[in-house]
Coordinates of C-alpha atoms in Angstrom, one line a residue:
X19 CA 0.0 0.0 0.0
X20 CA 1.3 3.6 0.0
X21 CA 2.8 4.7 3.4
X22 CA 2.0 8.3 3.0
X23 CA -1.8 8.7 4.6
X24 CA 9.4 7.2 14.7
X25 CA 20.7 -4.9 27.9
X26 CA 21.6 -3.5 30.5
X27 CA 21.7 -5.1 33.6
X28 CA 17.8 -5.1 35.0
X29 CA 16.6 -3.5 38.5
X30 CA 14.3 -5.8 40.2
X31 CA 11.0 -5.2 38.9
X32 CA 9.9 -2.8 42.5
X33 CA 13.2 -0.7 42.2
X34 CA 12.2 0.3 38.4
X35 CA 8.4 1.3 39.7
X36 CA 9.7 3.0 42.4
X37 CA 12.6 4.5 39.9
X38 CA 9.8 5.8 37.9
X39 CA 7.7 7.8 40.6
X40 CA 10.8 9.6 42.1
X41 CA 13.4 10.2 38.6
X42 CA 12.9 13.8 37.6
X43 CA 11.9 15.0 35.0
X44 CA 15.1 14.7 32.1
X45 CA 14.6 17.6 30.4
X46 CA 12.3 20.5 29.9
X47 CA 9.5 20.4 27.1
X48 CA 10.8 21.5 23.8
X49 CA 10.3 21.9 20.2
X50 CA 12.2 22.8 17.6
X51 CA 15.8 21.7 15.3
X52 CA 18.1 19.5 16.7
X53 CA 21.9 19.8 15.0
X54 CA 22.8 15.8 14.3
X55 CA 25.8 16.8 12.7
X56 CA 27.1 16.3 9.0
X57 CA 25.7 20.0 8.5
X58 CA 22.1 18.3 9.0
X59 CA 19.4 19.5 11.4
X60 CA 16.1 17.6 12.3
X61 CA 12.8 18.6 13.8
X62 CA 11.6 17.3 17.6
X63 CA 9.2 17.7 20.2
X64 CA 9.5 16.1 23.3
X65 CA 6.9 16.9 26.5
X66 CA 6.3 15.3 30.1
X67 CA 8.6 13.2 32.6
X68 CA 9.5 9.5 33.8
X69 CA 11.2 6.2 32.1
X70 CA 10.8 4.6 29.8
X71 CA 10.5 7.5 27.2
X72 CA 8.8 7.0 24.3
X73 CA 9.4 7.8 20.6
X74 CA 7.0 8.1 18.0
X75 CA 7.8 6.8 14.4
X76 CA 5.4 8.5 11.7
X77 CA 4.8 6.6 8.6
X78 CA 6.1 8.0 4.7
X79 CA 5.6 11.4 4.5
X80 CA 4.2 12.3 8.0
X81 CA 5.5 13.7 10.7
X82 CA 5.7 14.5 15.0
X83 CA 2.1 16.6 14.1
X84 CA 0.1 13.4 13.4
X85 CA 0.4 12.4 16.8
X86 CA -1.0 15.5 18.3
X87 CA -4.4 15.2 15.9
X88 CA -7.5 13.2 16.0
X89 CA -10.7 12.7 13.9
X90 CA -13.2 13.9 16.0
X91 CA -15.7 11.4 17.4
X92 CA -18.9 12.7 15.6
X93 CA -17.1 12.7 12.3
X94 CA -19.0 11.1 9.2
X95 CA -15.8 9.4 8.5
X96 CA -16.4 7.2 11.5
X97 CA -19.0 5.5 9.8
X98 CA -17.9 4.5 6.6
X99 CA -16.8 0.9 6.5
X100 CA -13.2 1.8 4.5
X101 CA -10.6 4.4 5.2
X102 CA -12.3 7.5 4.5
X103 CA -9.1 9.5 5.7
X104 CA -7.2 7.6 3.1
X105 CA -9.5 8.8 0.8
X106 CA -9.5 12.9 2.1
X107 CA -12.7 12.1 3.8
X108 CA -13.3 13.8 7.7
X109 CA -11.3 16.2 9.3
X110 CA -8.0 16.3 11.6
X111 CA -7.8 18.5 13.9
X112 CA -4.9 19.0 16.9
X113 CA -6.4 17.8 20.6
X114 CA -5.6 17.3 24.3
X115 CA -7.1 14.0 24.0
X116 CA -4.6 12.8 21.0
X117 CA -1.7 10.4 21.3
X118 CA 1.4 12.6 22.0
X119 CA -0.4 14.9 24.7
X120 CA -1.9 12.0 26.5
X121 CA 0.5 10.3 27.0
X122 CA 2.9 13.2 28.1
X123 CA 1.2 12.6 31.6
X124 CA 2.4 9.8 32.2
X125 CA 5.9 9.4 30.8
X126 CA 8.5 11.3 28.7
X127 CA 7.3 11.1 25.1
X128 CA 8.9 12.3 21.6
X129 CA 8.1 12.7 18.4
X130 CA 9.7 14.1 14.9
X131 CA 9.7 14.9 11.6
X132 CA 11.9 12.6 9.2
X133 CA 13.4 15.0 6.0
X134 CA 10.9 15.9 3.5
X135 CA 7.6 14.7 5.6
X136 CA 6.9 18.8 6.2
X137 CA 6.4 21.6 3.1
X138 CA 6.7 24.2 5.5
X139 CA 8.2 26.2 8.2
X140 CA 11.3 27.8 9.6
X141 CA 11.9 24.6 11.4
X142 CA 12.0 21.8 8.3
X143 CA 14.2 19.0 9.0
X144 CA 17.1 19.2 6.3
X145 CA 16.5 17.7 3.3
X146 CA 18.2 14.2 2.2
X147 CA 18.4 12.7 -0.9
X148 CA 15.1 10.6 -1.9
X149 CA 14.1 7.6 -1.9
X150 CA 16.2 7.3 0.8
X151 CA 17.0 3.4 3.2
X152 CA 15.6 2.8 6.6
X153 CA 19.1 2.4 8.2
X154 CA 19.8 5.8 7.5
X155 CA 16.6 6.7 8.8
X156 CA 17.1 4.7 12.1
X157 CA 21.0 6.0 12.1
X158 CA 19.3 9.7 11.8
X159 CA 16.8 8.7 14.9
X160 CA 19.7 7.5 16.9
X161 CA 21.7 10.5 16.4
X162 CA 18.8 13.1 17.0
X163 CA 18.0 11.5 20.3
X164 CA 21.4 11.5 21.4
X165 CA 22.1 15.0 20.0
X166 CA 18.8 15.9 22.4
X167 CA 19.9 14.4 25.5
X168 CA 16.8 11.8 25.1
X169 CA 18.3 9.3 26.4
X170 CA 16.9 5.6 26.6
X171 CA 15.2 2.6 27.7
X172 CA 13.1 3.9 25.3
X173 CA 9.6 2.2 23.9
X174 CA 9.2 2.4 20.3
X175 CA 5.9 3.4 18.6
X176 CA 6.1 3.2 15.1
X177 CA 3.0 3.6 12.5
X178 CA 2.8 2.0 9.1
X179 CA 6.6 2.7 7.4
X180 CA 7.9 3.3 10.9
X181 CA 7.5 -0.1 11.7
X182 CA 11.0 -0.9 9.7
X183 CA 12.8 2.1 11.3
X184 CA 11.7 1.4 14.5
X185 CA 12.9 -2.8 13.9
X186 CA 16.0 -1.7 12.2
X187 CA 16.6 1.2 15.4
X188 CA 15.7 -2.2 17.8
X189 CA 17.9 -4.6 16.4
X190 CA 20.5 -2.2 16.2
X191 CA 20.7 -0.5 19.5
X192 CA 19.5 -3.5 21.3
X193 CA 20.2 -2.4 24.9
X194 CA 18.2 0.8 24.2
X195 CA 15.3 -0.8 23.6
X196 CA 12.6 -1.7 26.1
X197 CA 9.1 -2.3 24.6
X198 CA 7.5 -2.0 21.1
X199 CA 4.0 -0.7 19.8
X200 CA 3.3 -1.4 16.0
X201 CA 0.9 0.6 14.7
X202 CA -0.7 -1.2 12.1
X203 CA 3.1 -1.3 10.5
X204 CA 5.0 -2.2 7.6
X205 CA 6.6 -5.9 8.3
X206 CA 9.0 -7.6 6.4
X207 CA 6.8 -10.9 6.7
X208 CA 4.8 -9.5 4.1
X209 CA 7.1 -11.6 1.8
X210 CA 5.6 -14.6 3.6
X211 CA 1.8 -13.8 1.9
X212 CA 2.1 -11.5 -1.2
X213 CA 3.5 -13.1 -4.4
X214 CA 6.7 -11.5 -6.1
X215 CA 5.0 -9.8 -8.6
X216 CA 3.1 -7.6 -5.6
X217 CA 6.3 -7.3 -3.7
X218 CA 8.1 -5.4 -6.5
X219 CA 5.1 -3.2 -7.2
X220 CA 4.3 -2.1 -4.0
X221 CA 8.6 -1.3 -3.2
X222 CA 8.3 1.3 -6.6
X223 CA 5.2 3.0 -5.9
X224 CA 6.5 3.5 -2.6
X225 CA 10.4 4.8 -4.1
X226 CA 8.1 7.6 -5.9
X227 CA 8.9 11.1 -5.0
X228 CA 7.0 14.2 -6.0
X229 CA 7.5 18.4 -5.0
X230 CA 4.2 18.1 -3.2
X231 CA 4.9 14.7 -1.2
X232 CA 8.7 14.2 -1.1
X233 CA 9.9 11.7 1.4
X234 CA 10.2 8.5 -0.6
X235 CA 11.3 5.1 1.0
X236 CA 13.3 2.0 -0.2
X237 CA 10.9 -1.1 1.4
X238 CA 13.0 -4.2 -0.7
X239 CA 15.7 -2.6 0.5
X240 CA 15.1 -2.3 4.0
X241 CA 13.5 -5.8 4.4
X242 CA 17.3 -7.1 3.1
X243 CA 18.6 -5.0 6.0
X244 CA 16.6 -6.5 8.6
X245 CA 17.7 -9.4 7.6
X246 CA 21.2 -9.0 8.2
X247 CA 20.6 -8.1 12.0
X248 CA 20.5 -9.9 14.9
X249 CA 16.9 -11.5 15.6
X250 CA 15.4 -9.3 18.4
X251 CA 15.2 -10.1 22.3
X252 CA 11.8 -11.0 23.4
X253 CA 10.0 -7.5 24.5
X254 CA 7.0 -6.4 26.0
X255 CA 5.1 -5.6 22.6
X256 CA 1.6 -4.4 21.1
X257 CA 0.6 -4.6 17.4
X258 CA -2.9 -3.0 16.6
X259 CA -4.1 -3.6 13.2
X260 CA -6.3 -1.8 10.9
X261 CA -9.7 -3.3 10.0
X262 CA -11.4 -0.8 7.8
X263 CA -10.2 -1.9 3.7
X264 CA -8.2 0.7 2.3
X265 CA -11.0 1.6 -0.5
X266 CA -14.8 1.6 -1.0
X267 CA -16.2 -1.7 -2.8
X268 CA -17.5 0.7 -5.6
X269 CA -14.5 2.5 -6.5
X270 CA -12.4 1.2 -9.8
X271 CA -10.0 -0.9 -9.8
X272 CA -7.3 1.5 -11.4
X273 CA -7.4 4.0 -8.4
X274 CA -6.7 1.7 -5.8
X275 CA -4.2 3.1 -3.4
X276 CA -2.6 -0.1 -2.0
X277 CA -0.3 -0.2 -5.0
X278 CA 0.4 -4.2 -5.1
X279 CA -0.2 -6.0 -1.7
X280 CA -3.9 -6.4 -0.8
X281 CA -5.9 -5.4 2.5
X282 CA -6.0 -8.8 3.2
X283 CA -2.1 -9.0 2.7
X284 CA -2.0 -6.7 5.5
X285 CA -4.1 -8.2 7.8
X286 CA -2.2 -11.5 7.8
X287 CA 1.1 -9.5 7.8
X288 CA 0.1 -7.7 11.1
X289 CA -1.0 -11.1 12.9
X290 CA 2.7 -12.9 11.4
X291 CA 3.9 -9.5 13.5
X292 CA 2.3 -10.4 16.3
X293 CA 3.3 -14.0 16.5
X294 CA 6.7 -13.1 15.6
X295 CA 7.1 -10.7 18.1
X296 CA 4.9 -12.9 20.7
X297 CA 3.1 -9.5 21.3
X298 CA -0.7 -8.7 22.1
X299 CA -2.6 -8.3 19.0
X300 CA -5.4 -5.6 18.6
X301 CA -7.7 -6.1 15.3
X302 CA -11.0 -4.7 16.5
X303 CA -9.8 -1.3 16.0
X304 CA -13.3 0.3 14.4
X305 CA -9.8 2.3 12.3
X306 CA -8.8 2.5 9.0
X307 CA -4.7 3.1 8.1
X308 CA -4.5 6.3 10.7
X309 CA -5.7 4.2 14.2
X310 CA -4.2 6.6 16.0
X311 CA -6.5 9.7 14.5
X312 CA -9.3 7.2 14.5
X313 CA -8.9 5.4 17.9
X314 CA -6.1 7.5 19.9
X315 CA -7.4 5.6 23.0
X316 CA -6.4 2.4 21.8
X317 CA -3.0 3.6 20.9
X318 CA -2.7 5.0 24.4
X319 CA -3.6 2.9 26.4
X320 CA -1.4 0.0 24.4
X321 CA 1.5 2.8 25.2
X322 CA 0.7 2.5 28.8
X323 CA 0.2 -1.0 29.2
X324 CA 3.6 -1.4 27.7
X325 CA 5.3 1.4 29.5
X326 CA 4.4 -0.4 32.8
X327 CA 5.4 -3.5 31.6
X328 CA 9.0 -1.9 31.5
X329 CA 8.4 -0.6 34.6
X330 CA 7.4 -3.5 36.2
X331 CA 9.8 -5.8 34.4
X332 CA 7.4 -8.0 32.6
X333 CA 9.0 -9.6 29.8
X334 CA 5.5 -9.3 28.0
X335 CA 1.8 -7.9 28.0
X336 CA -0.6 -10.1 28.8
X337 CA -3.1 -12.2 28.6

C-alpha cells in the first residue's frame, strides 16, 4: 500500500516502579531543530517526565504533528466501512485528547519529523536525498535522540513505514530498547503472503517522489537489511491492526491506493507481526490506516500497558 496517509543489567522489577515515581523530570518540554551533525538539522518535540520515554515513528511522509491530531468522534468518517481519511474524507484536527499529549502525563514522550515529511516552516528537518533506506533513517533517529539528550530505555511506537525504522533502530541499538507498539506497520513478513510480482510493485510505488509529497522510501531494501541483523530479544510488545479496507467496494479498480499488496495482505502480515514478536494483537480497531486519529485511546492505552510492563519488568503484556 502507499505509506504516505518514529541490555543493560535489569533492577528488580519494585526498584524500576519505584525508579519511575521519584526520577525527575530529564529535560524540559521543547520543540524545535536538533543539529545531528554532518551540517544536517532535524525537527523534535518532546513533553512530560519518567522512564521509559517514548518515541514516536510517523509513517512516509508524516511527521511528530500526526500524533497530536484526532478525527473527531462525531465525524461522518467514522462511519464508513473503509478508510475515509485515506480517501481525504473527515477532518483532523490538533487535541488534548490525542496520542502525543496523552501520553505526556504519564511518561516522557517524543516525536519528529523525518526529511521531506513537512512543506513548510522555519523549522524543516534538512533535506536528504530521496528515496532514501531505513538504516539511515534509524541512524538519523539514533543521532537526533542523542544530540537531544533523550536518552533511553526507550519504547518504540512506530505507524505504518515506521515499523522498519523502528525494527532496524531495535535490532540495532539493542540495549536501548525496552518495549515496542506497531501501529498497524510495515513488516518484512509480508514476503511470507504476497507473491513476487506484488512485492516489486508495491517497493516502486512506494520509491516515488513528487515536489508536493517528497519523502520517498526503499521497502525491498530495507527488508534485506533486517535481515542482516540480529533477531530481536523478546519484548513487552503491542501490534494494533487496521480493520477498515483501504477503499470503498464501488470505487475502480485503477485508483486503488494499496499499490500491489492487498488489504488482506496486511491483515495477515500484522497477525505474522504479532506471532513473531509474541506480542498482544489488537484487530478490533473500528480504524482505518490512521488508528491513531481514529482510535487515539487504543493507541494510548497500548503505550501504557507497555510502558508499565517496562516498569514492572514484565518480559511481556498479557493475557
Amino acid at each position: 500500500m502507499s505509506l504516505t496517509v518514529r541490555r543493560s543489567l535489569r533492577l528488580a522489577p519494585m526498584a524500576i516502579a519505584l525508579a519511575s515515581l521519584v526520577a525527575p523530570a530529564r529535560a524540559a518540554d521543547f520543540s524545535g531543530l536538533v543539529d545531528i551533525g554532518g551540517g544536517r538539522k532535524m525537527y523534535l518535540e518532546c513533553s512530560g517526565m519518567g522512564s521509559p520515554t517514548v518515541v514516536l515513528i510517523s509513517g512516509k511522509g508524516n511527521g511528530a504533528a500526526d500524533w497530536s491530531e484526532v478525527l473527531d468522534p462525531a465525524d461522518p468518517a467514522h462511519e464508513a466501512d473503509y478508510d475515509a481519511l485515506a480517501w481525504g474524507k473527515g477532518g483532523l484536527h490538533k487535541s488534548e485528547s490525542a496520542v502525543f499529549p496523552m501520553v505526556s502525563r504519564f511518561t516522557r514522550v517524543c516525536a519528529y519529523d523525518r526529511p521531506g515529511v513537512r512543506l513548510d516552516g522555519p523549522d524543516q528537518s534538512t533535506p536528504v536525498a530521496q528515496p532514501h533506506p531505513a538504516d539511515q533513517a534509524a541512524n538519523d533517529l539514533h543521532r537526533l535522540l542523542t544530540a537531544a539528550g533523550e536518552t533511553g530505555p526507550y519504547v518504540l511506537v512506530p505507524h505504518s513505514y515506521g515499523g522498519v525504522v523502528a525494527t532496524l533502530f531495535a535490532r540495532t541499538w539493542p540495549s536501548e530498547v525496552d518495549g515496542l507498539v506497531m501501529v498497524d506497520t510495515v513488516t518484512p513478513l509480508m514476503r511470507l503472503i504476497a507473491n513476487p510480482e506484488a512485492l516489486a510493485k508495491w517497493d516502486a510505488f512506494n520509491r516515488r517522489s513528487a515536489p508536493e509529497a517528497p519523502e520517498a522510501v526503499m521497502l525491498t531494501d530495507a527488508f534485506a537489511k533486517i535481515d542482516a541483523t540480529a533477531p530481536l530479544r523478546e519484548l513487552p510488545a503491542v501490534v494494533l491492526a487496521a480493520d477498515k479496507p483501504w477503499q470503498p467496494r464501488s470505487a475502480p479498480k485503477d485508483s486503488d491506493p494499496v499499490a500491489g499488496v492487498t488489504f488482506a495482505d496486511w491483515q495477515a502480515s500484522e497477525k505474522l507481526l504479532a506471532t513473531s514478536l509474541n506480542a498482544k494483537l489488537g484487530t478490533k480497531t473500528n480504524s482505518g490506516h490512521n488508528i491513531y486519529a481514529y482510535s487515539p485511546q487504543l493507541v494510548i492505552d497500548a503505550i501504557r500497558e507497555v510502558v508499565d510492563a517496562v516498569r514492572n519488568g514484565e518480559p511481556k503484556v498479557g493475557p
